[in-house]
XYZ file of C-alpha atoms in Angstrom:
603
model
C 0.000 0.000 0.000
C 1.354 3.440 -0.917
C 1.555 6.575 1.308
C 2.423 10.223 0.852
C 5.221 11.724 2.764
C 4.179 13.568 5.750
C 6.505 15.684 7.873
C 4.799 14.665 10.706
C 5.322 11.064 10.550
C 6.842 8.953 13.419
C 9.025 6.071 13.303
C 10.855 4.106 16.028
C 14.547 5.179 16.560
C 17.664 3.445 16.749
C 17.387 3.563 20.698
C 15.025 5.062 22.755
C 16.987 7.124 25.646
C 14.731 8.827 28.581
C 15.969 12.942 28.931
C 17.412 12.967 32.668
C 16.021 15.495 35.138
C 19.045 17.421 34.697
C 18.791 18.092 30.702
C 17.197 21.134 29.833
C 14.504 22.064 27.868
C 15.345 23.372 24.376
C 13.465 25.089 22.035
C 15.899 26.303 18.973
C 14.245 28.195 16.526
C 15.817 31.445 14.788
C 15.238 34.245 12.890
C 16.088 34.886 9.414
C 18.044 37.132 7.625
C 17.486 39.604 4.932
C 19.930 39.454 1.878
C 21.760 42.686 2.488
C 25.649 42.564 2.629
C 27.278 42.931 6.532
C 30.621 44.046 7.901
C 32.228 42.260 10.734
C 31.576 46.647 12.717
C 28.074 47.107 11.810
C 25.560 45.064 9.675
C 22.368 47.092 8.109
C 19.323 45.060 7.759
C 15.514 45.223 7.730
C 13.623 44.025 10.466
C 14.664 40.440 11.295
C 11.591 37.801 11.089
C 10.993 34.336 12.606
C 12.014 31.020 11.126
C 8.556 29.962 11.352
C 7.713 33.190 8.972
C 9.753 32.340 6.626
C 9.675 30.381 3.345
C 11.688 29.838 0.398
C 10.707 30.325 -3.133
C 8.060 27.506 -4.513
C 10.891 25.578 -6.059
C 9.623 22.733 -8.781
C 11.529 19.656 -6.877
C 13.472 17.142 -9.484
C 14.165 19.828 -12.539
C 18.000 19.345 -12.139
C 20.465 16.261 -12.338
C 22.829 15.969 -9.067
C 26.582 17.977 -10.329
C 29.434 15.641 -9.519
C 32.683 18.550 -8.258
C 35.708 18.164 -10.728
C 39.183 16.829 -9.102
C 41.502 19.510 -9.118
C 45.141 19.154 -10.115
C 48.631 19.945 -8.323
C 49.508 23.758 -9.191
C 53.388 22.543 -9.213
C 55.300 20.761 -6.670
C 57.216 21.819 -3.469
C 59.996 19.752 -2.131
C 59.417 17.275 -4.095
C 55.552 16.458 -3.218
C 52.431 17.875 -5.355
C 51.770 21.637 -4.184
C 48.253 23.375 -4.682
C 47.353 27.090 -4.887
C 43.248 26.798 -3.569
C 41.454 30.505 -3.964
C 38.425 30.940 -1.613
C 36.653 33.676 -3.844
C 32.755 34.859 -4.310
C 30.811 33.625 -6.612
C 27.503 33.724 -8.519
C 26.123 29.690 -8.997
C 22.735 28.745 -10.442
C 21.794 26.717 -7.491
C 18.020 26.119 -9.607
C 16.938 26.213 -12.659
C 13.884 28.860 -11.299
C 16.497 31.051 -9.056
C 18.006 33.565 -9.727
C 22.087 33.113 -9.486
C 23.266 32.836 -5.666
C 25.801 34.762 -4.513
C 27.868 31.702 -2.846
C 31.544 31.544 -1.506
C 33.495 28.962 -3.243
C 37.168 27.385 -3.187
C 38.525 27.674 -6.776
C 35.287 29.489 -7.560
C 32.904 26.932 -7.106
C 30.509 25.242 -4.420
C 30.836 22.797 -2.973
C 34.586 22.633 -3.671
C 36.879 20.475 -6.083
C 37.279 17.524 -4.737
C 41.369 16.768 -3.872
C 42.405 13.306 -4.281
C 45.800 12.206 -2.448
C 47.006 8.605 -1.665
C 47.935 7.581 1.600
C 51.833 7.722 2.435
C 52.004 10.589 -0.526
C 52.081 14.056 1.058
C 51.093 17.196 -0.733
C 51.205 20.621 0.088
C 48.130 23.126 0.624
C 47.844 27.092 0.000
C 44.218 28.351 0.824
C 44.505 32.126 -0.614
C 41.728 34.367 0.417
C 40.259 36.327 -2.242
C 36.803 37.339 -0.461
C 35.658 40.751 -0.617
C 36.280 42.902 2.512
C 32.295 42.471 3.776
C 30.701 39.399 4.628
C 28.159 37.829 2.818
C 26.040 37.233 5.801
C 25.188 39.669 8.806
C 28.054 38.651 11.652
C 27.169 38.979 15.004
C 30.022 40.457 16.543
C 29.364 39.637 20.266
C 30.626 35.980 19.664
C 33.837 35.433 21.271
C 34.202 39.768 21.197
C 37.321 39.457 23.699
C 39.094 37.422 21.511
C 38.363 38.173 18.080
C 38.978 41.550 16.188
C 35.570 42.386 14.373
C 37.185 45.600 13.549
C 39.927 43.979 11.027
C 39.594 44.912 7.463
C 38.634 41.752 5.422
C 36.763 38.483 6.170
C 38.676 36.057 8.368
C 39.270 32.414 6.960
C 40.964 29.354 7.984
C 40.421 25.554 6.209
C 40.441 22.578 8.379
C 41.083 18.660 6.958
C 38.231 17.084 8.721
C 39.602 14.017 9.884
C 43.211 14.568 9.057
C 46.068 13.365 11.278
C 48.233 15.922 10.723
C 50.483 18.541 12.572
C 48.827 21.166 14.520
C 50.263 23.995 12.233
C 48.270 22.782 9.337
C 44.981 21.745 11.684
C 43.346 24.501 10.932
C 42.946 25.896 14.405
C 40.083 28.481 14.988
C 42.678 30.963 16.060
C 44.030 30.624 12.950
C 42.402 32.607 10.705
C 44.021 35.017 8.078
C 42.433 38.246 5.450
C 42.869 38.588 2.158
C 46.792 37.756 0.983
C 47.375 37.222 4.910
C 47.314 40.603 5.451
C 46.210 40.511 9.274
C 46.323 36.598 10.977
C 45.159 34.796 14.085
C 47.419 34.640 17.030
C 47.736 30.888 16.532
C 48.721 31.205 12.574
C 51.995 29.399 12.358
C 51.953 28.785 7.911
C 51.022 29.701 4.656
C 51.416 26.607 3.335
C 49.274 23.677 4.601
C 51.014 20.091 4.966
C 49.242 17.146 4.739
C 51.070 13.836 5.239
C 48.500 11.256 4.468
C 49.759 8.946 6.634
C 46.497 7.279 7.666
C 44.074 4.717 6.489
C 41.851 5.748 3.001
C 38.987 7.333 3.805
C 36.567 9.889 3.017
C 37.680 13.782 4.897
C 36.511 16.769 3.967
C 37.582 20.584 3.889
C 36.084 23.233 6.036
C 36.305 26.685 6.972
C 36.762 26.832 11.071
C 36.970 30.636 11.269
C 36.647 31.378 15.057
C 33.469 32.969 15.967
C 31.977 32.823 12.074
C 32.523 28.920 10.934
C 28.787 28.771 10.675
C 28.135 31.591 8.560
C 31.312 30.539 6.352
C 30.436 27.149 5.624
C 26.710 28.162 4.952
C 28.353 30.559 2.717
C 29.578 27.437 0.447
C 33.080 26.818 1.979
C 33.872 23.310 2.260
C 34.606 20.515 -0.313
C 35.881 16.776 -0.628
C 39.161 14.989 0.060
C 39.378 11.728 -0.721
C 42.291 9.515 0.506
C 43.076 6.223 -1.038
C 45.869 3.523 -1.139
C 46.229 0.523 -3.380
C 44.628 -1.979 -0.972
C 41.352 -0.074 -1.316
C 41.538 0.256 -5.137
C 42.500 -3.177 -5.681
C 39.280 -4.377 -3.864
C 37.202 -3.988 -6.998
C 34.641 -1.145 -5.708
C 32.680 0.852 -7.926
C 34.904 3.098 -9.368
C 35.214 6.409 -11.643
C 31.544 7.073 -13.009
C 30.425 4.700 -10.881
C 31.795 6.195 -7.598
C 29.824 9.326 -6.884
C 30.522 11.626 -3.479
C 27.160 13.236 -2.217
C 27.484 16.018 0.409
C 23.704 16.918 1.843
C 23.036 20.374 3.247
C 20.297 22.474 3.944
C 19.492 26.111 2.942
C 16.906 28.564 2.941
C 16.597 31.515 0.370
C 14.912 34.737 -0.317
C 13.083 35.494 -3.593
C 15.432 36.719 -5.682
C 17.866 33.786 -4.781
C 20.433 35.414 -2.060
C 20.960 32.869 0.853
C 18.770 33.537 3.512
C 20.065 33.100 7.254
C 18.852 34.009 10.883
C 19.816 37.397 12.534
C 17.452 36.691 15.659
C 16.082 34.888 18.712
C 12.643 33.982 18.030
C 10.432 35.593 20.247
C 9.969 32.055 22.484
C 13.423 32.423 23.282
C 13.330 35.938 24.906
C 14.795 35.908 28.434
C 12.760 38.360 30.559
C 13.759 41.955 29.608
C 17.480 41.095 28.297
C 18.169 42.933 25.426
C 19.146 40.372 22.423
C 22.247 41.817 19.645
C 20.767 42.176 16.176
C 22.174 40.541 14.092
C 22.903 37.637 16.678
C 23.822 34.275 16.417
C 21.008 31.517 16.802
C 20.886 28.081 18.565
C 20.619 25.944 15.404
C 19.882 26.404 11.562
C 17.315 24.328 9.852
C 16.689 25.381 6.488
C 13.886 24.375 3.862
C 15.063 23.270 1.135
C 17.406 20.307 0.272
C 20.836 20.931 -1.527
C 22.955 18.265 -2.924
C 26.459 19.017 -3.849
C 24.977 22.523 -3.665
C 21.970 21.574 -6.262
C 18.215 22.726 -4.668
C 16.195 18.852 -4.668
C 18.104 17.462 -7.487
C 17.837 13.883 -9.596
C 20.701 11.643 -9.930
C 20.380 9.306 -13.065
C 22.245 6.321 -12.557
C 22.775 2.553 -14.182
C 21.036 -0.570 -13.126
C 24.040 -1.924 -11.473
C 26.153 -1.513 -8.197
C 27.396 2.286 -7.720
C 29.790 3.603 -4.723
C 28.065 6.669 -2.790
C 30.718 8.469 -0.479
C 28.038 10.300 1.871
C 28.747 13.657 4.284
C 26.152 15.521 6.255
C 27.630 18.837 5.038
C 24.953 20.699 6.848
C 25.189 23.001 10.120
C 22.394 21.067 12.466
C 20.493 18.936 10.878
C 20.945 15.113 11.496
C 19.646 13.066 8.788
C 18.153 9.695 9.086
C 18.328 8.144 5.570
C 16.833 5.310 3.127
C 15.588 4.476 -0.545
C 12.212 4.358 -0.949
C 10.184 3.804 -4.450
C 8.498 6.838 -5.461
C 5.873 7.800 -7.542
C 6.536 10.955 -9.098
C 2.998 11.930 -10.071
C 1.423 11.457 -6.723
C 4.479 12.200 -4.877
C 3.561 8.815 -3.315
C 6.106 6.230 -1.765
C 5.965 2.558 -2.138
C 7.982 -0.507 -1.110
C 11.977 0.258 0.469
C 14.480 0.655 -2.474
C 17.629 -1.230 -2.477
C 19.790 -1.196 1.000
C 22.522 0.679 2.095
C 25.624 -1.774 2.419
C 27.976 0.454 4.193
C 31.541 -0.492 3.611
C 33.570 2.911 5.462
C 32.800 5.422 8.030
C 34.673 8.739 9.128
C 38.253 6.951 9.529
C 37.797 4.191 6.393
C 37.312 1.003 5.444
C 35.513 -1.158 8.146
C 36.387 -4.329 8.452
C 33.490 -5.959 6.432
C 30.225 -4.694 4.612
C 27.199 -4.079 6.832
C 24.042 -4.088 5.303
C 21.843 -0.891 6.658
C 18.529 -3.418 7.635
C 16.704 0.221 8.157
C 17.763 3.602 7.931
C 21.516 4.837 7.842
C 22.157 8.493 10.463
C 24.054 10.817 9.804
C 24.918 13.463 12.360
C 26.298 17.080 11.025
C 29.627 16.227 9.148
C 29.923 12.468 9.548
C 30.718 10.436 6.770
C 28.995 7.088 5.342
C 31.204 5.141 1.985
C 28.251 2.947 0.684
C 27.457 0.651 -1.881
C 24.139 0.474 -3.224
C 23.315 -2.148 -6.279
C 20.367 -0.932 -8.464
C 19.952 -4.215 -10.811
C 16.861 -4.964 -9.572
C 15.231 -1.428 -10.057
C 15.579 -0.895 -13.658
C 13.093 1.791 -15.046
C 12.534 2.991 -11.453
C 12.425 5.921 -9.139
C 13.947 5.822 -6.082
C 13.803 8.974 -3.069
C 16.312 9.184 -0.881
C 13.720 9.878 2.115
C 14.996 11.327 5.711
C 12.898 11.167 8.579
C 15.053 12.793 11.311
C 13.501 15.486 13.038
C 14.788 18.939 13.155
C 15.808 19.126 16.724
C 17.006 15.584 16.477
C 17.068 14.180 20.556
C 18.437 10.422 19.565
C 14.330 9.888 18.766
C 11.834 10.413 16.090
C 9.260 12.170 18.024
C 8.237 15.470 16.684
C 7.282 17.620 19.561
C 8.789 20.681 18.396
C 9.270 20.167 14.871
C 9.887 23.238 12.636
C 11.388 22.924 8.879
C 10.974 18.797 8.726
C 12.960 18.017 5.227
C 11.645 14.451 3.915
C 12.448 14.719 0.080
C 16.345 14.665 -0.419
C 17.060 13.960 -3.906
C 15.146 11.652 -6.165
C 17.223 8.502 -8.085
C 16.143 7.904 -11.946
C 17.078 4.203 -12.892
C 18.159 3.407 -16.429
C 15.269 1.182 -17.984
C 18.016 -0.960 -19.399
C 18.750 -4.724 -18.520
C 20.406 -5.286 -15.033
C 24.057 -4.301 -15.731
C 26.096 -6.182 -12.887
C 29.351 -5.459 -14.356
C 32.748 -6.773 -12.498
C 32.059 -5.000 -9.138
C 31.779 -7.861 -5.794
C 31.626 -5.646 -2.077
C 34.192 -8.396 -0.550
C 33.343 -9.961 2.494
C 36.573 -8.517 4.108
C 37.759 -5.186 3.366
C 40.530 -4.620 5.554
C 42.019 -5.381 9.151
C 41.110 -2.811 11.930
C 43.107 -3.165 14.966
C 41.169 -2.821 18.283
C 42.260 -0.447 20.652
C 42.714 -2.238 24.254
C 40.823 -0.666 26.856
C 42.572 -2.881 29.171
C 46.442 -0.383 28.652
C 44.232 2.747 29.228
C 46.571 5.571 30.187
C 44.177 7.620 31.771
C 39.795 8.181 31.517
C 38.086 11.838 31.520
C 34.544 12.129 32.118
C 33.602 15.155 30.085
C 30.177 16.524 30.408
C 27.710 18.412 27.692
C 25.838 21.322 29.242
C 23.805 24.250 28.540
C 23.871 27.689 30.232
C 23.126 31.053 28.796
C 24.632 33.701 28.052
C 25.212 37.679 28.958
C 22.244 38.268 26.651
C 20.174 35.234 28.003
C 20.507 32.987 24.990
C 21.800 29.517 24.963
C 24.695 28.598 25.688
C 26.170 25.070 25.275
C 29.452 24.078 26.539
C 31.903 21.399 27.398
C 32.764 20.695 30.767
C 34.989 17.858 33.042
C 33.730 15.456 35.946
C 35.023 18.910 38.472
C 32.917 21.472 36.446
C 30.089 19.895 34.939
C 28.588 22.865 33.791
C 31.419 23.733 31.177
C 34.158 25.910 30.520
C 34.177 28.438 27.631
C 36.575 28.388 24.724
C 39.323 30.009 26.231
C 39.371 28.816 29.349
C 43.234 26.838 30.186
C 43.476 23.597 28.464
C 41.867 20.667 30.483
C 42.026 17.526 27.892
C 45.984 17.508 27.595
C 47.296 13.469 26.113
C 50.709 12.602 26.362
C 51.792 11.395 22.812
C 51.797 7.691 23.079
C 48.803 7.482 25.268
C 45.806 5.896 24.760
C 42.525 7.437 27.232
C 38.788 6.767 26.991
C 37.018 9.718 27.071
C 33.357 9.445 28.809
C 31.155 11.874 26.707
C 28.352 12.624 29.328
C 24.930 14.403 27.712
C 23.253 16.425 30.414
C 21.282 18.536 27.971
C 17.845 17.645 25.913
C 19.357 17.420 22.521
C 21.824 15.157 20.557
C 25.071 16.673 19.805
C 27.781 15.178 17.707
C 31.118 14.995 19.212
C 34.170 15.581 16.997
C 37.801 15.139 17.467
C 40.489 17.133 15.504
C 43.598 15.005 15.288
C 42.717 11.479 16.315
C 40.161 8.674 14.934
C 38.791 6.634 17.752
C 36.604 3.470 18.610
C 33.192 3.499 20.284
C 33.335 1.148 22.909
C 29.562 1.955 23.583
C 26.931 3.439 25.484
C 24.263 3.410 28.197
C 21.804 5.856 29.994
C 23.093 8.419 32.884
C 21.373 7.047 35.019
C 23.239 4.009 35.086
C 26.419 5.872 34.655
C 28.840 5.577 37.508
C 31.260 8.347 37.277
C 33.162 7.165 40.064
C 34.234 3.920 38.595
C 37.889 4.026 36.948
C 37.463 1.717 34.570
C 34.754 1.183 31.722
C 33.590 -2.380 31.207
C 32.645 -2.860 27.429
C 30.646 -6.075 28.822
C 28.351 -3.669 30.976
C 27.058 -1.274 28.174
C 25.653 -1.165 25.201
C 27.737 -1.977 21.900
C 28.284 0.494 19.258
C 25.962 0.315 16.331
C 27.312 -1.261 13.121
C 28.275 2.230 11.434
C 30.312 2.662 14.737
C 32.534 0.396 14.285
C 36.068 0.757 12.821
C 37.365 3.916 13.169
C 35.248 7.591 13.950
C 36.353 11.176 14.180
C 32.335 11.950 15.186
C 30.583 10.026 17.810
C 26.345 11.410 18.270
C 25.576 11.922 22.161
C 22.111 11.448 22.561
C 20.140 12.907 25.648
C 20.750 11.366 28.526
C 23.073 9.060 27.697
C 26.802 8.640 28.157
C 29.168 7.339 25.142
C 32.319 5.922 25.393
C 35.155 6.028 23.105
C 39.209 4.865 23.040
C 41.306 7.167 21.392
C 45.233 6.178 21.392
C 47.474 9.526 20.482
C 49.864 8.247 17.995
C 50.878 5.857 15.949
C 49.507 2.464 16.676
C 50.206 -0.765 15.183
C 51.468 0.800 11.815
C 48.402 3.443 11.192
C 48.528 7.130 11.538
C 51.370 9.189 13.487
C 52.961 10.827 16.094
C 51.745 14.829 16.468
C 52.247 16.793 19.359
C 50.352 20.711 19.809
C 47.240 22.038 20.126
C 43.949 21.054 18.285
C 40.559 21.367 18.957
C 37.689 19.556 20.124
C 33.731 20.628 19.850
C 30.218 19.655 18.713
C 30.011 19.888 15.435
C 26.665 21.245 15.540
C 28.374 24.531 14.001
C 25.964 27.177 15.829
C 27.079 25.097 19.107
C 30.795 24.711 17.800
C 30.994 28.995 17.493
C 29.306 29.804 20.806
C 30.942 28.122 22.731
C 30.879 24.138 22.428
C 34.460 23.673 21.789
C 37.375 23.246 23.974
C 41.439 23.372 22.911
C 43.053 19.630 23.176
C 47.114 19.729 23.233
C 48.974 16.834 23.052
C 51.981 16.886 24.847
C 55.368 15.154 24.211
C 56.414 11.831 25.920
C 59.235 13.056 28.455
C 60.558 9.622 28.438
C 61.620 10.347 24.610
């Protein structure tokens, strides 16, 4: 029997997780912005307006086919390895066929990004030059982090971090390490111009952000951030899906005004008032949802593909929203579904290859900027159209309960089947892709109970934060370093979620393993040791090797990170990195903490 797509439906979750007496109460809606150009000293706009008031342009869904981003080649080399020259530049892009252009930010003048392909054990060499006009593209608030970052420089600050890259801390892309056009003013913790990346870890699919302090939100919605795709001979050898046939698919969100400028929030909705406080205008928001679905920067595009097996490489490029993902058969004249499409077999997560396929039996989540590498085989589905359908919730809390839904977004991108025969070609998903080596939790150096918390602000908005088992209700960003590794350690880190919403978790530096999870109620923080035996086991996407790890409400997760090489994979970096939700609202104000790595003194 067939049914039309409602944003109000309900389905059972993954796990069900009861909020704690302690979490608090969130409602996260935002106003929107008007299109007019800000400065980082003074923004004019109109009168800012409600998320809830707002609504894109009545886009026709499925006019365009899915763009694939080019690879971009080596500009020359530099001792000896390939060296690239990457401009960061505004653009005009047609992101629908009944829009206007959109004024977007783009590296090497497009959006999303060219994708850079490197192989592990082969380093190359990174410029980012900043060509952006002096005035932002979106209003700034400049009470975010005002102690510690100059909204009075000339210029919009801009640094790019390798999601996911183990790599020295100079070339991390700290927050504090922003730079203006031709590095004219820079960041107290700019060290480079030139960006190293070793490659020395296991193929996988990272990806390229800005992580400007205080404005990462507003420069990623803007369109900076692209693919980087890491492989080694093992991987291509295995007989995956490959050029054509290999496709990566970065899902975001935006919202837009009528005559096709990106439209963004500049205010706390009036539910979030506290008392009399006085909110800044243009301020930042909680969260951004927006309502309409963009794939690799294409408004609800199609995606014609082959009856045969085809190699997705999946990121939730989007600022909040978790998505919560399968194939359904559609019916494009009734904009009716019918039976499940063709299963996700997921063969890599954030850190690679995992150790053998795992067929997605329902729906595959994805929290903001985790990955998914997936094979999906279309033979059977020849002359067919398939939706890629997402049922998370806005305000995602670990459930699919809708209690304060506000810009649901169902229809992701629609998948047109060739009507030819089933084409199976050469391409088997092996039954072992690669050998992971588990990380002992039996030689653990040291464990940190580090706590998730909301408190508000000078201005009475939220505030989220990161805190430790002797100040659970956070520290801000610049706060002294707390989560210090010696180099050669390995620690498990207790991730403890004390507020009412899901937050994903992400690491700069390291990859680690979920051990698992269970409720905080039945958390012990006084025990020194974590008992995989005792708590829940990872899901199946877990497994292998993460850089993102979702904390639902209420619960506490457990990972195992070692810092350093181990057992032949990755390497030995010492400094200071970062660690924050990746929720990137959260992440700018203030939900992210330093993380320095110290040396071994014994070396």
């Amino acid at each position: 029997m067939k049914e039309r797509i409602e944003p109000s439906e309900i389905d059972v979750s993954r796990r069900k997780l009861l909020l704690t007496t302690g979490a608090t109460s969130i409602s996260a809606f935002a106003g929107c912005s008007t299109d007019n150009r800000s400065t980082e000293n003074g923004t004019e706009t109109t009168a800012p307006a409600t998320i809830t008031d707002h609504s894109s342009p009545d886009l026709k869904k499925w006019v365009d086919d899915v763009p694939r981003p080019g690879v971009i080649e080596p500009t020359g080399m530099k001792d000896g390895q390939p060296y690239y020259e990457i401009e960061m530049s505004e653009v005009e892009q047609n992101l629908h066929s009944d829009l206007p252009p959109t004024t977007v930010w783009g590296y090497d003048g497009q959006y999303p990004g060219p994708t850079i392909e490197a192989q592990q054990g082969e380093p190359i060499y990174v410029r980012w030059q900043n060509r952006l006009p002096d005035d932002h593209l979106l209003p700034v608030d400049t009470t975010v982090h005002s102690d510690l970052v100059p909204y009075d420089t000339t210029g919009v600050r801009v640094v790019t971090h390798l999601h996911g890259g183990n790599i020295e801390a100079e070339s991390d892309g700290h927050a504090q390490a922003w730079f203006t056009r031709d590095f004219q003013d820079t960041g107290p913790e700019f060290e480079k111009k030139d960006y190293y990346y070793v490659n020395d870890q296991p193929p996988t699919t990272l990806w390229y952000h800005d992580h400007s302090l205080g404005i990462t939100r507003l420069n990623v919605y803007a369109g900076l951030a692209g693919f980087y795709l890491l492989r080694n001979k093992h991987e291509q050898d295995l007989g995956l899906p490959d050029g054509e046939y290999e496709i990566p698919l970065v899902l975001q969100d935006r919202s837009f005004n009528e005559d096709g400028s990106l439209f963004y929030p500049t205010a706390i909705s009036d539910e979030q008032e506290s008392g009399e406080k006085s909110q800044p205008d243009p301020s930042i928001v909680p969260q951004f949802y927006g309502d309409t679905s963009l794939v690799n920067g294409k408004a609800w595009p199609r995606l014609p593909v082959k009856p045969r097996k085809y190699r997705f490489r999946l990121l939730n490029g989007a600022n909040s929203r978790y998505y919560n993902l399968k194939l359904l058969e559609y019916d494009e004249t009734s904009g009716e579904t019918g039976d499940d499409g063709p299963p996700f077999v997921q063969i890599g997560n954030d850190g690679g290859l995992l150790s053998e396929p795992v067929e997605i039996a329902d729906r595959l989540e994805l929290g903001p900027s985790q990955r998914a590498d997936v094979i999906v085989n279309f033979s059977d589905y020849a002359g067919q159209t398939l939706l890629l359908h997402n049922n998370a919730p806005s305000l995602f809390r670990g459930t699919l309960e809708r209690s304060e839904e506000t810009k649901p977004l169902p229809e992701i991108m629609l998948i047109d089947v060739d009507d030819a025969g089933s084409i199976q070609g050469t391409n088997q998903v092996p039954d072992k892709l690669t050998e992971i080596p588990k990380i002992s939790a039996n030689a653990v150096d040291r464990t940190r109970q580090l706590w998730l918390s909301t408190q508000t602000d000078d201005y009475g908005r939220m505030l989220s934060l990161l805190g430790t088992e002797d100040q659970k209700v956070g520290y801000r960003l610049d706060d002294p370093v707390t989560e210090d590794p010696t180099l050669g350690d390995t620690e498990i880190w207790s991730l403890v979620n004390n507020t009412a919403m899901s937050h994903p978790i992400h690491l700069h530096l390291v990859h680690f393993q979920v051990l698992g999870r269970e409720s905080i109620n039945d958390y012990d923080p006084d025990k020194d040791t974590i008992k995989p035996a005792t708590i829940e086991s990872p899901q199946t996407y877990e497994l292998g090797w993460n850089d993102v790890v979702t904390v639902d409400p209420g619960e506490v997760v457990h990972v195992i990170a070692h810092f350093g090489e181990y057992e032949g994979l990755f390497n030995d970096q010492t400094g200071k990195y970062m660690w924050h939700c990746h929720m990137i609202e959260h992440e700018d104000h203030d939900m992210m903490r330093p993380l320095k790595v110290v040396p071994n003194s014994d070396n």
